[in-house]
Short mmCIF file of C-alpha atoms in Angstrom, two decimals:
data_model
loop_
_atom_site.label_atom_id
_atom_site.label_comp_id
_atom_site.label_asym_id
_atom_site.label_seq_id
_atom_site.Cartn_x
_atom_site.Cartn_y
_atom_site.Cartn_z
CA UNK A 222 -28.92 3.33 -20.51
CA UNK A 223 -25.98 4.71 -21.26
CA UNK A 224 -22.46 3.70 -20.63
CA UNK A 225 -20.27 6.33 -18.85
CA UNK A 226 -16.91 7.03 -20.67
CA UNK A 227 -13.43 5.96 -19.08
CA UNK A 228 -12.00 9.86 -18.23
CA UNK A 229 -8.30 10.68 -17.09
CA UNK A 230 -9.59 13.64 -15.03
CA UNK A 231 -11.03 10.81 -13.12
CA UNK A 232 -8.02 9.07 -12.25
CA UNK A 233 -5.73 12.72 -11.75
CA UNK A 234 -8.66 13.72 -9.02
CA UNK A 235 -7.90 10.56 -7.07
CA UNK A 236 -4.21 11.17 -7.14
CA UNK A 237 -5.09 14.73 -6.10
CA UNK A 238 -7.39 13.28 -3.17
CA UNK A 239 -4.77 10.54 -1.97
CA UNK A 240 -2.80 11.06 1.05
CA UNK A 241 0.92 12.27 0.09
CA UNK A 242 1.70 13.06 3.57
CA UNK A 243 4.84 11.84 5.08
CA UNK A 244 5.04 9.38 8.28
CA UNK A 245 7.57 6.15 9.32
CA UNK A 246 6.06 3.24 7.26
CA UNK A 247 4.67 4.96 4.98
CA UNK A 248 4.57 3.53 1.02
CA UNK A 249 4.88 4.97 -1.75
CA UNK A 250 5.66 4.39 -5.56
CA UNK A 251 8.80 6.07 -5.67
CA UNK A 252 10.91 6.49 -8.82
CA UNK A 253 14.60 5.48 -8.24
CA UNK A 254 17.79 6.73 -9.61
CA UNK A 255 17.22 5.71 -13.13
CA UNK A 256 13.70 6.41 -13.06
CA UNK A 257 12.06 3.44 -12.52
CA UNK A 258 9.14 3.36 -10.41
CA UNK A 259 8.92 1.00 -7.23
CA UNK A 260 7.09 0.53 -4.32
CA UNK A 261 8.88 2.56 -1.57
CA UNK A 262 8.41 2.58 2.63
CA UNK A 263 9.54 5.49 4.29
CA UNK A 264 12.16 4.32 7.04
CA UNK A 265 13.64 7.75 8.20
CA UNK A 266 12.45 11.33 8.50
CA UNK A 267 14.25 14.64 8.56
CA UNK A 268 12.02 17.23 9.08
CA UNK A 269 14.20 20.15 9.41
CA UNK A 270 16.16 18.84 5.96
CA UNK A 271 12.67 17.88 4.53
CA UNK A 272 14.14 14.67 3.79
CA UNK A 273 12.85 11.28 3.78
CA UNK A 274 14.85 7.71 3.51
CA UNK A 275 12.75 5.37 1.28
CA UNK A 276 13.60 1.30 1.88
CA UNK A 277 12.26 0.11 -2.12
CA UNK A 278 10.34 -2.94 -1.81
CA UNK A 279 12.68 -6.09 -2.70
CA UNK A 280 15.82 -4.53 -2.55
CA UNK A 281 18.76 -4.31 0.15
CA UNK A 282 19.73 -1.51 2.63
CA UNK A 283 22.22 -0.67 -0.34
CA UNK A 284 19.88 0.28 -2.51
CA UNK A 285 17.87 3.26 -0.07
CA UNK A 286 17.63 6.50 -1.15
CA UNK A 287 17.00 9.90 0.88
CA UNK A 288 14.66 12.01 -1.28
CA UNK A 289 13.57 15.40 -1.08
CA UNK A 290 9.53 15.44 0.36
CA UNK A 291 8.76 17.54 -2.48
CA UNK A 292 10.51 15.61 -5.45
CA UNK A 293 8.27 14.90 -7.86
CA UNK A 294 9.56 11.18 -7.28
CA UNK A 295 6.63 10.25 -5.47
CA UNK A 296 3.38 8.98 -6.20
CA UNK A 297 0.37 7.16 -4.32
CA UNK A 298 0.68 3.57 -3.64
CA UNK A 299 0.08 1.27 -6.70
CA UNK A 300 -0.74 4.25 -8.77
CA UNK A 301 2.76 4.06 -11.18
CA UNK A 302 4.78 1.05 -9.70
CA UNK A 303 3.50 -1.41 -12.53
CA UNK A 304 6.91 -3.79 -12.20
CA UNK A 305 6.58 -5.06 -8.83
CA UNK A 306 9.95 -7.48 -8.38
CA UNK A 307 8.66 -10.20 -6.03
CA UNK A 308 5.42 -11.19 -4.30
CA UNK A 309 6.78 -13.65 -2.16
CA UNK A 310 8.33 -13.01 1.91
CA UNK A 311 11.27 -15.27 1.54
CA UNK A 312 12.60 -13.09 -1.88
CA UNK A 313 12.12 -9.45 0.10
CA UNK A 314 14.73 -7.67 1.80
CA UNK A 315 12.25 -6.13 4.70
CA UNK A 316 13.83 -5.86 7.75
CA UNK A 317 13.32 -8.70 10.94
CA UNK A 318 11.31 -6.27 12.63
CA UNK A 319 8.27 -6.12 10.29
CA UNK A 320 5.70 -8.67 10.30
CA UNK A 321 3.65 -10.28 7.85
CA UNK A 322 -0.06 -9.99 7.56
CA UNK A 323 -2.21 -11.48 5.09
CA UNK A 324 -5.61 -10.04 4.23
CA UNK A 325 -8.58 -11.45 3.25
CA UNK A 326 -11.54 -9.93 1.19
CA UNK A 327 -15.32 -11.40 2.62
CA UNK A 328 -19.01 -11.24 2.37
CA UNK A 329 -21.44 -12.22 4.82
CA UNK A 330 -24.06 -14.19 2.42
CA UNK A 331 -27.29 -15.94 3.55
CA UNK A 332 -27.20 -19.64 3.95
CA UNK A 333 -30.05 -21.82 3.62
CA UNK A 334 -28.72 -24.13 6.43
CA UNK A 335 -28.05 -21.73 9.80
CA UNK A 336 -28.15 -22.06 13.94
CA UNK A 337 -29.01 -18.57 15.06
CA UNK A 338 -27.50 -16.47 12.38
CA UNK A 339 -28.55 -16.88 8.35
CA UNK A 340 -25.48 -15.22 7.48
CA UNK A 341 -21.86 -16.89 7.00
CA UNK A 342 -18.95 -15.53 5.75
CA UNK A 343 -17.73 -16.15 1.84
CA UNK A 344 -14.15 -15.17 0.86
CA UNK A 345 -14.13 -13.70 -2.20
CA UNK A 346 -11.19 -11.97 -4.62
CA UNK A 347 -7.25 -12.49 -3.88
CA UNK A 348 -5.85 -12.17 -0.49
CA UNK A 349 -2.85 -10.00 0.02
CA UNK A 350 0.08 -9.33 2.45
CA UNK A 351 1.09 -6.48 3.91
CA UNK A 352 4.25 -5.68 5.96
CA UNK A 353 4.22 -3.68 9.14
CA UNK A 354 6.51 -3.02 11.93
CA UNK A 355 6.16 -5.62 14.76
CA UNK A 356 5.27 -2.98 17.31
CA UNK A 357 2.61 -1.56 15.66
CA UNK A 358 -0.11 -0.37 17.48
CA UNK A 359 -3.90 -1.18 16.61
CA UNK A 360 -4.83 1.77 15.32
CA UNK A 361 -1.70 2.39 13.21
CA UNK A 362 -2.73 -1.24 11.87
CA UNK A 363 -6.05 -0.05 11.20
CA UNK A 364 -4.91 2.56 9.21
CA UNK A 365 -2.41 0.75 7.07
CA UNK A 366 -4.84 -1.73 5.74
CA UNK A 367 -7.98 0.72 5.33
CA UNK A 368 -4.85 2.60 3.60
CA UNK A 369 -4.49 -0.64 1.57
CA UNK A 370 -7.74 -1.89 0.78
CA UNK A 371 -9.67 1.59 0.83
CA UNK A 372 -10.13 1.45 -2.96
CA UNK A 373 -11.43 -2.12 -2.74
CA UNK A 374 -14.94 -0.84 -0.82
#
């Protein structure tokens, strides 16, 4: 058998395919004023304008920018944001009005030892946390973490 080759034109036709649509809480990578590239949340939309204000990921209020929707500033999420300044809640400027949720990667795997059902859950992989607004509904929820964890299945 053959190996397949590693190709770029792989990786450019799932930027192509992501979603680069523009909604409240919304992220991004999003290159800043001196074109760095962070993960960005979209906090404010002005259609009319075609303008969007980005919040960047572990930075204050100070530091939001309102961007052009078609700047070529932004990119799909975790596709160009390689520096990512914190990974922990009490470090990130995100606003009291998010909440915190932590996901978990499992498997249901057979088990040897079972009452009614062979099958258990196994976590597997690195859990991660996501921020959303506290009113979120459950379908906006849904969205954000198949959003999230879409490449992972």
């Amino acid at each position: 058998h053959e190996v397949p080759k590693f190709s770029d034109t792989n990786v450019e036709q799932k930027e192509k395919k992501a979603d680069m649509s523009f909604r409240l809480n919304k992220w991004f990578d999003v290159r800043d004023q001196d074109g760095v590239w962070y993960r960005g949340v979209v906090i404010a939309i002005d259609g009319d304008r075609r303008l969007v204000k980005i919040h960047f990921e572990g930075f204050s209020s100070q530091y939001d920018e309102v961007i052009k929707m078609d700047d070529p500033k932004f990119a799909p999420l975790d596709t160009k944001a390689k520096n990512r300044r914190i990974d922990v809640r009490a470090e990130l400027a995100i606003p009291k009005q998010y909440a915190q949720v932590v996901l978990l990667h499992r498997r249901m795997v057979k088990s040897s030892t079972f009452f009614l059902n062979p099958f258990k859950p196994e976590l597997f992989a690195k859990p991660f946390v996501i921020f959303v607004p506290s009113h979120i509904t459950g379908r906006e929820l849904y969205e954000l973490v198949w959003e999230k964890t879409r490449r992972y299945t």
